[in-house]
Short mmCIF file of C-alpha atoms in Angstrom, two decimals:
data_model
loop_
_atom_site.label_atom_id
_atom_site.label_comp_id
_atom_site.label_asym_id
_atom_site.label_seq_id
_atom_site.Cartn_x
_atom_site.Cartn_y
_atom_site.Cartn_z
CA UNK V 16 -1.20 47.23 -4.33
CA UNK V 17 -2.03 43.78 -5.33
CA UNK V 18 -0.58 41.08 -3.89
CA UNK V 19 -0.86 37.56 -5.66
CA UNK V 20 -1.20 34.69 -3.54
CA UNK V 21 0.86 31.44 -4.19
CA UNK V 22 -0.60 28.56 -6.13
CA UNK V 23 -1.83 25.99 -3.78
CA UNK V 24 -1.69 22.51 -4.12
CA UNK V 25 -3.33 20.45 -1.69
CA UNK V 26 -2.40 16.51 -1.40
CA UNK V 27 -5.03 14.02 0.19
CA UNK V 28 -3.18 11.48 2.12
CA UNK V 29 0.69 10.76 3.06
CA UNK V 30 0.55 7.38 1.98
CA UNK V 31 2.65 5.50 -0.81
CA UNK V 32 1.28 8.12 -3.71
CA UNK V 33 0.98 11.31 -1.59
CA UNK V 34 4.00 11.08 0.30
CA UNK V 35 6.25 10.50 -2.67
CA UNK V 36 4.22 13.15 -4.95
CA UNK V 37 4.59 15.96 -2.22
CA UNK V 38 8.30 15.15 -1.64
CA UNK V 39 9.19 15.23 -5.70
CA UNK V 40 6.75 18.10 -6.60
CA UNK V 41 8.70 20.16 -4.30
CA UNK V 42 12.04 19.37 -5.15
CA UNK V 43 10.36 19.67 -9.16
CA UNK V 44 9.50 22.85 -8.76
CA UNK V 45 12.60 23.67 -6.47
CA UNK V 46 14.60 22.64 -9.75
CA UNK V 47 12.30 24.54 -11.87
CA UNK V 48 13.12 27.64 -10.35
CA UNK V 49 16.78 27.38 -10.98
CA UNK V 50 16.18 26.94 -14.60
CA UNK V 51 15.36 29.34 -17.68
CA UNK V 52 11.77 29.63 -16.16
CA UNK V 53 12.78 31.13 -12.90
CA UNK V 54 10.43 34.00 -12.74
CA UNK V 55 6.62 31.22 -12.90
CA UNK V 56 6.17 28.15 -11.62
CA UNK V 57 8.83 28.03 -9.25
CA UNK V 58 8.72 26.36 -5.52
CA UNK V 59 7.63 30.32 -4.27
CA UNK V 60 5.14 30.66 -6.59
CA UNK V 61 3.60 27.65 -5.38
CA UNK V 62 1.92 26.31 -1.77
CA UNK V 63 1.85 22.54 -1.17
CA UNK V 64 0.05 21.44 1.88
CA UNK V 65 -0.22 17.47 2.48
CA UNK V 66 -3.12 16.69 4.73
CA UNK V 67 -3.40 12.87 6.69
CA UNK V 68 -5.21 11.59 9.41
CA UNK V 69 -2.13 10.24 10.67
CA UNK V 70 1.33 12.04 11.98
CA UNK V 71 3.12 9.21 10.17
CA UNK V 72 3.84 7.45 6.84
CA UNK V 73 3.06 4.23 7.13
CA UNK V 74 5.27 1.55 5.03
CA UNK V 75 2.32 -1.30 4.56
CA UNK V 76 4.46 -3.54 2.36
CA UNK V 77 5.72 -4.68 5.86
CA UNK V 78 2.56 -5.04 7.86
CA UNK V 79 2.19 -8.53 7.92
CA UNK V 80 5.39 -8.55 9.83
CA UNK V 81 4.07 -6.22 11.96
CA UNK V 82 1.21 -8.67 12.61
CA UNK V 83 3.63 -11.49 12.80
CA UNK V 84 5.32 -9.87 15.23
CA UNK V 85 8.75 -9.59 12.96
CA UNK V 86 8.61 -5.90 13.05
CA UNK V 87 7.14 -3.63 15.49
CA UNK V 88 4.65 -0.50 14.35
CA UNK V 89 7.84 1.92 15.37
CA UNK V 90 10.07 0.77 12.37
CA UNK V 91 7.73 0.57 9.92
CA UNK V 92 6.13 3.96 10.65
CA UNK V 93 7.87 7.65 9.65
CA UNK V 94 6.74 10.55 11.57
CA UNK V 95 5.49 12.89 7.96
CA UNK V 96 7.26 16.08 9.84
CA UNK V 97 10.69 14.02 9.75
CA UNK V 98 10.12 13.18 6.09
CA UNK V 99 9.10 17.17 5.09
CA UNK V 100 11.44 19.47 7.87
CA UNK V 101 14.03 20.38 5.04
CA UNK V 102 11.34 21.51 2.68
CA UNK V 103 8.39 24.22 2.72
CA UNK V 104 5.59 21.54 2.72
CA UNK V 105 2.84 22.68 5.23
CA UNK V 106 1.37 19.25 7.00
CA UNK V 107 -2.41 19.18 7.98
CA UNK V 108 -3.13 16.12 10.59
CA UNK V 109 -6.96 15.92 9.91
CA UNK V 110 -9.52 13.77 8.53
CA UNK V 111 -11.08 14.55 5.20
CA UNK V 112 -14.56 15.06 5.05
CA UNK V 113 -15.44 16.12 1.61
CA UNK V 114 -14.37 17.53 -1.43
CA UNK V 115 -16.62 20.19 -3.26
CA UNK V 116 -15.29 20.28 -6.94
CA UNK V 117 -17.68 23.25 -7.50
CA UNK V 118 -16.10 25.63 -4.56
CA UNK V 119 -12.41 24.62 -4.92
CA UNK V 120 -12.42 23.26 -1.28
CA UNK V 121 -11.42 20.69 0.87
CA UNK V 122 -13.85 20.01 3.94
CA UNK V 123 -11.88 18.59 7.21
CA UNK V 124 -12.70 17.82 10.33
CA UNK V 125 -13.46 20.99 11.75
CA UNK V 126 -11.39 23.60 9.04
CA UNK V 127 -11.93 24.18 5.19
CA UNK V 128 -8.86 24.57 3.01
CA UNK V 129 -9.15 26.09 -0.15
CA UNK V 130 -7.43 24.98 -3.06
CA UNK V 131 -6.37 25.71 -7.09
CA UNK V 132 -5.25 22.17 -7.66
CA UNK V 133 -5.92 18.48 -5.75
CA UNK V 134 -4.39 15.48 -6.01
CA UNK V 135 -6.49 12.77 -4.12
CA UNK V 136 -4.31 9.78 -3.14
CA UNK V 137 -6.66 8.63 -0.15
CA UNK V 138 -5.66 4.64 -0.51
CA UNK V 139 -7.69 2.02 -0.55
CA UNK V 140 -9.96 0.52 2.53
CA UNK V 141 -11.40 -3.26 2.93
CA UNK V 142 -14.28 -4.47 0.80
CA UNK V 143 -16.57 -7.59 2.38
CA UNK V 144 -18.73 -7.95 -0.77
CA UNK V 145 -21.71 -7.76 1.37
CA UNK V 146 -20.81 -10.75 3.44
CA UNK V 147 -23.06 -11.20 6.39
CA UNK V 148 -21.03 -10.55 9.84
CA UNK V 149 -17.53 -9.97 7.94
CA UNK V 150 -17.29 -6.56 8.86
CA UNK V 151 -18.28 -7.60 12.44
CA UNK V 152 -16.33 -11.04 13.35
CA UNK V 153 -12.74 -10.40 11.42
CA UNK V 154 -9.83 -8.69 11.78
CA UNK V 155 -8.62 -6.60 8.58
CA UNK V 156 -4.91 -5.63 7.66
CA UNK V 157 -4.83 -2.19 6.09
CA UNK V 158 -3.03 -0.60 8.44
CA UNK V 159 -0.06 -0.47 11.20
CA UNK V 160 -3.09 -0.57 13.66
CA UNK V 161 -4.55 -3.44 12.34
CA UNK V 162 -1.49 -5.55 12.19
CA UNK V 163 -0.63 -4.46 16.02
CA UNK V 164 -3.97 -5.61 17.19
CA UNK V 165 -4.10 -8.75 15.36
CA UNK V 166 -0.44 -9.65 16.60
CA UNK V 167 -1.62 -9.01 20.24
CA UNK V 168 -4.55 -11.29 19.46
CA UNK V 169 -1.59 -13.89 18.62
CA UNK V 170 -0.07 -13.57 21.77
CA UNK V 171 -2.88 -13.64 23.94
CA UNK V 172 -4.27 -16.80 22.76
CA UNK V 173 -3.91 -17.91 26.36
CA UNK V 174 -3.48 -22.08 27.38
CA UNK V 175 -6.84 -22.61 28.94
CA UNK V 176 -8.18 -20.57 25.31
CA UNK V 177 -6.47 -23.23 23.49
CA UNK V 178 -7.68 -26.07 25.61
CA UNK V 179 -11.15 -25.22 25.41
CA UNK V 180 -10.77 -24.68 21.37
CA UNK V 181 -9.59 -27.72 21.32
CA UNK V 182 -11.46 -29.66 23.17
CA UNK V 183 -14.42 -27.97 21.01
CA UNK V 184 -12.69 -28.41 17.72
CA UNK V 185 -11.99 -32.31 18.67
CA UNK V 186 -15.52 -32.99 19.39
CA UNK V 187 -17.22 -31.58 16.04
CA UNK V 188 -13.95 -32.90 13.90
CA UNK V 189 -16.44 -34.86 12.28
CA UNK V 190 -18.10 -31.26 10.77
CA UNK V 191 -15.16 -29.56 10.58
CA UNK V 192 -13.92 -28.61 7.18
CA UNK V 193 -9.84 -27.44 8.30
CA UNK V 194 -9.53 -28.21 11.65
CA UNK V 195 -6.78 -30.38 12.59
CA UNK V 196 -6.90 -29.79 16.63
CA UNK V 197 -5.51 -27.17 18.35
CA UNK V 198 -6.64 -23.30 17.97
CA UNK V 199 -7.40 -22.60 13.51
CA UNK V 200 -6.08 -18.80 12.46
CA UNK V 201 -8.11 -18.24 9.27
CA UNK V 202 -7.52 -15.89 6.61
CA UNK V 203 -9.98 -15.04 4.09
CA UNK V 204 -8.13 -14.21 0.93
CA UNK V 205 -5.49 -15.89 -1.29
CA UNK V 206 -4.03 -12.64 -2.71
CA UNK V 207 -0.81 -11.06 -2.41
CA UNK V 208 -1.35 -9.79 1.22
CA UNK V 209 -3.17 -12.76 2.12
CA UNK V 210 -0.36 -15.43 1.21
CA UNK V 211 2.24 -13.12 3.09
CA UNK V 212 0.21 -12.73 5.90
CA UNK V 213 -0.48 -16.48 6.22
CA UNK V 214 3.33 -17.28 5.44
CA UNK V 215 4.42 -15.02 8.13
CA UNK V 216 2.03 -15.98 11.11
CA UNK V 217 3.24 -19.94 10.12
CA UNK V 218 7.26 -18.61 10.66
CA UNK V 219 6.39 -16.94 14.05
CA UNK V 220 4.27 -20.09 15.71
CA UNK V 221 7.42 -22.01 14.81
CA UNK V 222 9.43 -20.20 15.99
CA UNK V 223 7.40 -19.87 19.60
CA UNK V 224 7.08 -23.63 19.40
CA UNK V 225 10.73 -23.64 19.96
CA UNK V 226 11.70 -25.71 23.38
CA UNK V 227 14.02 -22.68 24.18
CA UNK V 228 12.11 -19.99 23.51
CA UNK V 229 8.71 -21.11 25.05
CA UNK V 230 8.07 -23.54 28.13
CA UNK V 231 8.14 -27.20 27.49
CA UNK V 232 3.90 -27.36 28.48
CA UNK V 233 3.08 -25.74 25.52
CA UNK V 234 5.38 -27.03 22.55
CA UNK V 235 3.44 -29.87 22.23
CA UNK V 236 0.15 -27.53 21.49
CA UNK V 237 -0.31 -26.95 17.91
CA UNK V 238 -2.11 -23.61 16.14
CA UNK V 239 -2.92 -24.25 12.31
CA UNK V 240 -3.05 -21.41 10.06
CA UNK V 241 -5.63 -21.67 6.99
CA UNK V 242 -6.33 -19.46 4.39
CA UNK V 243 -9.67 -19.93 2.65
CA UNK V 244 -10.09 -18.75 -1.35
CA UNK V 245 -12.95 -18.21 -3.23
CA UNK V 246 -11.24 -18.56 -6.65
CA UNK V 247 -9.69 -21.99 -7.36
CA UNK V 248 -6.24 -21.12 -6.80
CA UNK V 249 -4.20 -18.38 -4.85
CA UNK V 250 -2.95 -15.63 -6.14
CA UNK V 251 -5.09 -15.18 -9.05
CA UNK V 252 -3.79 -13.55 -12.14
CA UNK V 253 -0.26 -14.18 -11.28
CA UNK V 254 2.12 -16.28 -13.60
CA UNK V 255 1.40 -19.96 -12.67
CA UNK V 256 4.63 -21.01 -12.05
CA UNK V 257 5.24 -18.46 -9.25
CA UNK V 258 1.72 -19.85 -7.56
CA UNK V 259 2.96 -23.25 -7.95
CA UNK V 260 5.94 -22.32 -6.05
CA UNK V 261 4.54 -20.15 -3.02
CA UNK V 262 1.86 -22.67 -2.88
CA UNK V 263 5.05 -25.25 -1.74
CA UNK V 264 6.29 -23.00 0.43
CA UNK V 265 3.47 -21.99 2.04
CA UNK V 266 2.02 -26.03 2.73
CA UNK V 267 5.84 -27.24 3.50
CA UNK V 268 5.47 -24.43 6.89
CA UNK V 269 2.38 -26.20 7.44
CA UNK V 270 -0.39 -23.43 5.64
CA UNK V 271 -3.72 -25.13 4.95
CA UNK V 272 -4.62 -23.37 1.63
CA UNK V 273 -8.64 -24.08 1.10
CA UNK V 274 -9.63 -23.08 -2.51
CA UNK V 275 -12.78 -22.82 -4.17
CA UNK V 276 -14.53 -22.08 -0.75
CA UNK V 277 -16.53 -19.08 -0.95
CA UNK V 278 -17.84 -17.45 1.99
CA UNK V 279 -21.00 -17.72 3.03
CA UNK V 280 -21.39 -16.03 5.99
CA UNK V 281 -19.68 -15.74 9.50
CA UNK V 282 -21.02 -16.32 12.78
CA UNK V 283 -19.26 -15.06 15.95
CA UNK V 284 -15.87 -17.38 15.35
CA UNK V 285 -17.66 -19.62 12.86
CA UNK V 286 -16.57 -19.25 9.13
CA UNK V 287 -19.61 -20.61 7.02
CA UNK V 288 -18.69 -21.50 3.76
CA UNK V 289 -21.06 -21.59 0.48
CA UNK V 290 -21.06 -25.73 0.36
CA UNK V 291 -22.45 -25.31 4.45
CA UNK V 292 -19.34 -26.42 5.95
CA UNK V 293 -17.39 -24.67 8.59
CA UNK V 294 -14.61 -23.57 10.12
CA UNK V 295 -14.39 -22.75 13.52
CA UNK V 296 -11.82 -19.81 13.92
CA UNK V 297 -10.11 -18.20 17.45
CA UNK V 298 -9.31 -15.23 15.18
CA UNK V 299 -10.33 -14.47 11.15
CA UNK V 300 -7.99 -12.35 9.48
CA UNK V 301 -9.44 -10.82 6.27
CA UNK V 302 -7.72 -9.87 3.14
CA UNK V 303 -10.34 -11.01 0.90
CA UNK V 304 -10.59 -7.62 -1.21
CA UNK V 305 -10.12 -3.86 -1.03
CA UNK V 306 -12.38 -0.88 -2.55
CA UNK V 307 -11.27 3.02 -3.13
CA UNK V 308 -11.43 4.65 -0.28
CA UNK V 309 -14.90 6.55 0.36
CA UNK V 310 -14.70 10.22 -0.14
CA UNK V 311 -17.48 12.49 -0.86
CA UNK V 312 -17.11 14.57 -3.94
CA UNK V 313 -19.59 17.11 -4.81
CA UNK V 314 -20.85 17.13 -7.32
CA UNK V 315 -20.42 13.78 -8.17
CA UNK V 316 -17.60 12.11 -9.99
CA UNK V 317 -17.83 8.52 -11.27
CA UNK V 318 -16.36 5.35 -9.91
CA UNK V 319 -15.38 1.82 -10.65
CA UNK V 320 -17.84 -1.05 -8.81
CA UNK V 321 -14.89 -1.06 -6.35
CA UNK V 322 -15.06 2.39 -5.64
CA UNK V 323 -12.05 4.05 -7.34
CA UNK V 324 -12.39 7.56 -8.82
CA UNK V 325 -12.12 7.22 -12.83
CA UNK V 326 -9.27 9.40 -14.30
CA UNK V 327 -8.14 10.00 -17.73
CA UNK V 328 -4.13 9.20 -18.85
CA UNK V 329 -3.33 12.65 -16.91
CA UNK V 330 -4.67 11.06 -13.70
CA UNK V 331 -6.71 13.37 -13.93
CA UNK V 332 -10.71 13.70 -13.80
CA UNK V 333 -12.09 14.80 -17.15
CA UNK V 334 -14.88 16.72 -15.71
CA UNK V 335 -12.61 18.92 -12.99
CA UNK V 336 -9.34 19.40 -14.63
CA UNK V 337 -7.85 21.10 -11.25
CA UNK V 338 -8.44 17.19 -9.76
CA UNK V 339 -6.34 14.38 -10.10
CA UNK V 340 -6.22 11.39 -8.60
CA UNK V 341 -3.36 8.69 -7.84
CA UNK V 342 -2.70 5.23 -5.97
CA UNK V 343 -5.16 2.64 -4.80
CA UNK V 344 -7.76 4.94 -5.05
CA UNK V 345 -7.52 5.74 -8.85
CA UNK V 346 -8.93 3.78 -11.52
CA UNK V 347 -6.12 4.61 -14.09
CA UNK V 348 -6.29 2.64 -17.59
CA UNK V 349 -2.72 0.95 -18.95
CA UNK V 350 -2.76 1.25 -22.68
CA UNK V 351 -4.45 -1.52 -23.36
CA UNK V 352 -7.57 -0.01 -21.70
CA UNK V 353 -7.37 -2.65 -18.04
CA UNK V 354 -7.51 -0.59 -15.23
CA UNK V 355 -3.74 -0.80 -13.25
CA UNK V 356 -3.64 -3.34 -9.74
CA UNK V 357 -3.75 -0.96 -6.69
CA UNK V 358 -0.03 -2.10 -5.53
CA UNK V 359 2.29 0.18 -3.82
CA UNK V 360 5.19 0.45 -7.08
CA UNK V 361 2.47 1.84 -9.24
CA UNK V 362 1.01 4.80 -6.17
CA UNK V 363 4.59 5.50 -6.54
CA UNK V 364 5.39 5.41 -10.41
CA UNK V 365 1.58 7.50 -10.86
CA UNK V 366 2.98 9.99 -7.86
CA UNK V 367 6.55 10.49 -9.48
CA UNK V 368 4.33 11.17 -13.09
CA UNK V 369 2.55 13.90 -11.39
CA UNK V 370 5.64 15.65 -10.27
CA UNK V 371 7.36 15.22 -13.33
CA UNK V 372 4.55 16.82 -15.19
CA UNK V 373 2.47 19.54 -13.29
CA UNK V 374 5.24 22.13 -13.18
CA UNK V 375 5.51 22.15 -17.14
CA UNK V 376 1.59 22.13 -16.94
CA UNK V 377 0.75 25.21 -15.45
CA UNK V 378 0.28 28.77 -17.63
CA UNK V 379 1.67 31.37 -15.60
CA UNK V 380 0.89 31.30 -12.09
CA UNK V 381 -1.31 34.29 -11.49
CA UNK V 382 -4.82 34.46 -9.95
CA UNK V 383 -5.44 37.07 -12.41
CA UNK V 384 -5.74 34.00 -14.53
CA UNK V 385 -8.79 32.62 -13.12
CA UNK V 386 -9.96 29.84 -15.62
CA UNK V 387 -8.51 27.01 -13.97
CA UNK V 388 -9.14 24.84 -17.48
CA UNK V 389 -6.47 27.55 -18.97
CA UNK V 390 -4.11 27.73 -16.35
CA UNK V 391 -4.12 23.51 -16.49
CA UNK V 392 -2.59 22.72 -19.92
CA UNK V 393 -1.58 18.92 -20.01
CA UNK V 394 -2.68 18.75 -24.03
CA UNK V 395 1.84 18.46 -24.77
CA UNK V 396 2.28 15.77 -21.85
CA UNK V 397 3.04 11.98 -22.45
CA UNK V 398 -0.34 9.73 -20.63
CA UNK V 399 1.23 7.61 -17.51
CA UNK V 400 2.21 4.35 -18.87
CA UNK V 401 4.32 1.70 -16.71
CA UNK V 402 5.07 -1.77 -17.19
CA UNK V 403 5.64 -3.66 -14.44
CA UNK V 404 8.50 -5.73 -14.37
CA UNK V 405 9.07 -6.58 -11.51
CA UNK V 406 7.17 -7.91 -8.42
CA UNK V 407 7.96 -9.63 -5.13
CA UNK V 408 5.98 -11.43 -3.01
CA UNK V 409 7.30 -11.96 0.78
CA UNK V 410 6.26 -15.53 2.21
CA UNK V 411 7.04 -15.20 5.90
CA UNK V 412 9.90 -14.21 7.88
CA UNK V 413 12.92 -14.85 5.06
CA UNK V 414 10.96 -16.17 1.97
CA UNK V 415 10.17 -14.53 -1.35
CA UNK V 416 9.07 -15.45 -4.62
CA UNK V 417 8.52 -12.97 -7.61
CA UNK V 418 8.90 -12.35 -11.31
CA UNK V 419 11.62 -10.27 -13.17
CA UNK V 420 10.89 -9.77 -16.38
CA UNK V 421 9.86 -12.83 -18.17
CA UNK V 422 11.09 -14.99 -15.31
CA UNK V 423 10.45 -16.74 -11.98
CA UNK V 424 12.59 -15.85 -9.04
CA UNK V 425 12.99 -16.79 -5.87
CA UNK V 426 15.18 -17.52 -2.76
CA UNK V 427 17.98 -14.85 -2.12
CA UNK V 428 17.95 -13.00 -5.24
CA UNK V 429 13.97 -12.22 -4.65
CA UNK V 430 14.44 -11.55 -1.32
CA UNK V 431 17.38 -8.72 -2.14
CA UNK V 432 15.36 -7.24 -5.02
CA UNK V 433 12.69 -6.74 -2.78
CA UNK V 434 15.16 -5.04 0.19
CA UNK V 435 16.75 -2.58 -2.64
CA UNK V 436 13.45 -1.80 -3.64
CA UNK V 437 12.36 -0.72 -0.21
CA UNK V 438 15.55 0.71 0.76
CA UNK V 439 15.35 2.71 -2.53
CA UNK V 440 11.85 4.39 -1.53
CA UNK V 441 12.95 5.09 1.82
CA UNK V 442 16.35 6.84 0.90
CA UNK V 443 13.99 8.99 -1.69
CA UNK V 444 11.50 9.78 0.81
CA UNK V 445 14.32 10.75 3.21
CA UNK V 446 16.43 12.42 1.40
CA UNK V 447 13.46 15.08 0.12
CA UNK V 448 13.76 13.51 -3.35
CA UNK V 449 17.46 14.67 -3.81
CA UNK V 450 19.83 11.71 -3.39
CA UNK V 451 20.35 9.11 -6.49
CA UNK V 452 17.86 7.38 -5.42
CA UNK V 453 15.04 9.47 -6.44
CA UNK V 454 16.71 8.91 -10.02
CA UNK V 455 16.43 5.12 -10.00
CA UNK V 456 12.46 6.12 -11.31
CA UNK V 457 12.97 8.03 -14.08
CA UNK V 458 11.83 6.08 -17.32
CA UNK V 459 14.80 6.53 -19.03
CA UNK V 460 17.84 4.06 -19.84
CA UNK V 461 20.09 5.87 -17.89
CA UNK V 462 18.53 5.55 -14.87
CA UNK V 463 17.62 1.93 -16.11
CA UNK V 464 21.78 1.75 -16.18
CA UNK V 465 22.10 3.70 -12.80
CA UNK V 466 19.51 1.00 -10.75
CA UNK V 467 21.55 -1.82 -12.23
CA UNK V 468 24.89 -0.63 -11.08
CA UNK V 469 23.37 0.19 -7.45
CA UNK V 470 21.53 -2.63 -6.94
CA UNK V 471 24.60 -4.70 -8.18
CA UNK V 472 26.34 -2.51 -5.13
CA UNK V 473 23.72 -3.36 -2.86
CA UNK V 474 24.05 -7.40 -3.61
CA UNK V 475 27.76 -6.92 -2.80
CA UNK V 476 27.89 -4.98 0.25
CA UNK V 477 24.84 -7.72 1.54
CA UNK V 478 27.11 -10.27 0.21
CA UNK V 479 29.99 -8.92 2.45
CA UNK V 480 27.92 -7.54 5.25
CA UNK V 481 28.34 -4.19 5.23
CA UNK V 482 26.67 -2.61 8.74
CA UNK V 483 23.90 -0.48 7.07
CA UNK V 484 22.38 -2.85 4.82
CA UNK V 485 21.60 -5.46 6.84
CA UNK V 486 18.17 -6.07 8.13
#
């Protein structure tokens, strides 16, 4: 007797993308298999095994309150087995090597899993554009780890450290492009996670500066926070008025914003910049850039100059139809032909398209069927295509600026957009992809109705306080 073996799908990486695709796949399929199609393609027919180097899902919208020390790694990290108990996903905690396209298999750190269809959503990791001693003298933020050791780097900054920084900085003020006494945070990068980070470190040295939180001695001691931008303004690309306005936030909590300073080089804590001045640093942050996360595929598959595996409108590679490929590590094309940001809300919106569309994909389910280009039939599916309409960026501890629509928002409104939002993806993740939530991102105007009438719920039990929604 022949026994047929399950279709396996195998996810690469439980971040933004992968977590939400594994979650929403099963509970697609799960719904398939109550409907008229009950006998293929259902949630036995098919294996889904999610494979991370880490036991957790990390949420990195929040790290740079992590590294500002306004959240600790605990609440912004979910154990994966927490998120995937009430479901039949099988979690892998492994590295992953290599991917051979040819052989259907997925190389980890010691173990080979075999697989009919991949999704890679491996993230994104920092790029230093070849900058000498950036990899070697700064700090990134790309993960939960990075943000706890650059928050402990905050707090250590001892007052003898300080003296002697100062003392140093004093004497070469003369040479010193951003130095205004006292020890200089730098941050290399005006983008979205640069700005937050910078507006968030600001908040938490005021707040320590506080007479009754820290000892008289050291309020009068003063730490300046810079961030230093290549292009000639922060936040490039974004709608002017919103950089107009989180550049005045930013400078009225003190934020030195240095643009059209390119780095040169960096020397131990010595930030050269291209026009030869410097900035002497007791810690460099950078945020300057990011690149696709390196994976080997064999054979080859091509890439963007930053790295990110080129897909068609499936998400999927043209060459290997059993691959796709999602989040910050996908070069995905809007229909205009510009390749999408890598930003969390589109990982998510690609991951949800994915689980939407692969069960209706699929020919029947049988490895008698062993033509994977047969058994993959996406030639009746819609391409991904998302506009983004909304977008919040956090400024520190309780600011926010962002755009809705056609329109610049900030202050309380941005701030509880971006809470629903968050709360939103959490209660999906949670849930397994069954509560209303999940429905708040389907593309359709009744869930366009059903987001408006729960976020309108949300603003009123904030409004009222309601134990639950507050922070």
């Amino acid at each position: 007797m022949v026994i047929n073996k399950p279709f396996r799908i195998v996810i690469l990486g439980a971040g933004y993308a992968g977590m939400f695709l594994a979650i929403n796949l099963y509970q697609s399929l799960k719904e398939t298999s109550k409907g008229d199609r009950k006998e293929k393609n259902s949630s036995a027919d098919v294996e889904i095994i999610l494979i991370d180097r880490n036991s957790y899902h990390q949420l990195l919208q929040e790290i740079h309150l992590v590294a500002a020390g306004y959240r600790t790694a605990e609440q912004i990290s979910i154990p994966v087995t927490s998120l995937i108990y009430r479901t039949e996903i099988r979690f892998i905690q492994s590295n992953v090597k290599e991917i051979r396209a040819g052989e259907h298999k997925v190389i980890l750190d010691g173990s080979i899993i075999d697989y009919d269809l991949v999704v890679i959503c491996l993230g994104s990791t920092t790029k230093y554009f070849g900058i000498k001693g950036a990899m070697t003298n700064t700090f990134p933020l790309r993960s939960v780890d990075d943000a706890t050791l650059i928050h402990s780097k905050i707090q250590s900054f001892s007052l003898s450290q300080r003296s002697y920084i100062k003392d140093k900085m004093k004497k070469n003020d003369d040479d010193k492009k951003g130095s205004n006494g006292g020890d200089n945070i730098t941050i290399v990068g005006g983008g979205a996670t640069g700005v937050s980070l910078g507006g968030a470190i600001a908040d938490f040295l005021k707040d320590q500066a506080k007479p009754k939180e820290r000892p008289d001695s050291l309020t009068p001691f003063k730490i300046n926070v810079t961030i230093v931008e290549a292009s000639s303004n922060i936040l490039t690309g974004w709608n002017p008025e919103l950089v107009s306005n989180a550049r005045t936030i930013l400078e009225s909590k003190g934020v030195r914003i240095l643009t059209n300073s390119e780095v040169s080089k960096i020397e131990h804590d010595n930030l050269i910049l291209r026009d030869g001045s410097t900035i002497t640093s007791s810690l460099i942050i950078w945020t300057a850039g990011v690149k696709g996360y390196e994976i080997k595929v064999t054979p080859q598959t091509d890439k963007t100059k930053d790295g990110r595996i080129i897909v068609n409108g499936f998400c999927q590679i043209d060459n290997y139809p059993n691959i796709f490929v999602i989040g910050d590590i996908a070069a995905v094309k809007d229909n205009h032909g510009k390749i999408y940001p890598p930003i969390a809300q589109l990982a998510v919106r690609e991951a949800k398209y994915l689980a939407d569309i692969l069960p209706n994909c699929f020919g029947e389910l049988s490895h008698e069927n062993t033509n994977i280009k047969n058994l993959i039939t996406l030639k009746d599916q819609d391409v991904f295509d998302y506009d983004i309409k909304v977008q919040i960026i956090s400024l520190g501890a309780d600011d926010y600026v962002g755009i809705f629509g056609k329109h610049v928002i900030s202050g309380n409104l941005a701030k509880m957009i971006d809470e629903f939002g968050k709360l939103t993806y959490i209660r999906s993740i949670k849930t397994g992809g069954e509560d209303i939530s999940s429905n708040l991102y389907e593309d359709s105007m009744i869930s366009k109705m059903i987001a408006g009438f729960c976020f309108a719920g949300f603003a009123f039990a904030k409004w009222i306080g309601v134990e639950g929604f507050k922070k």
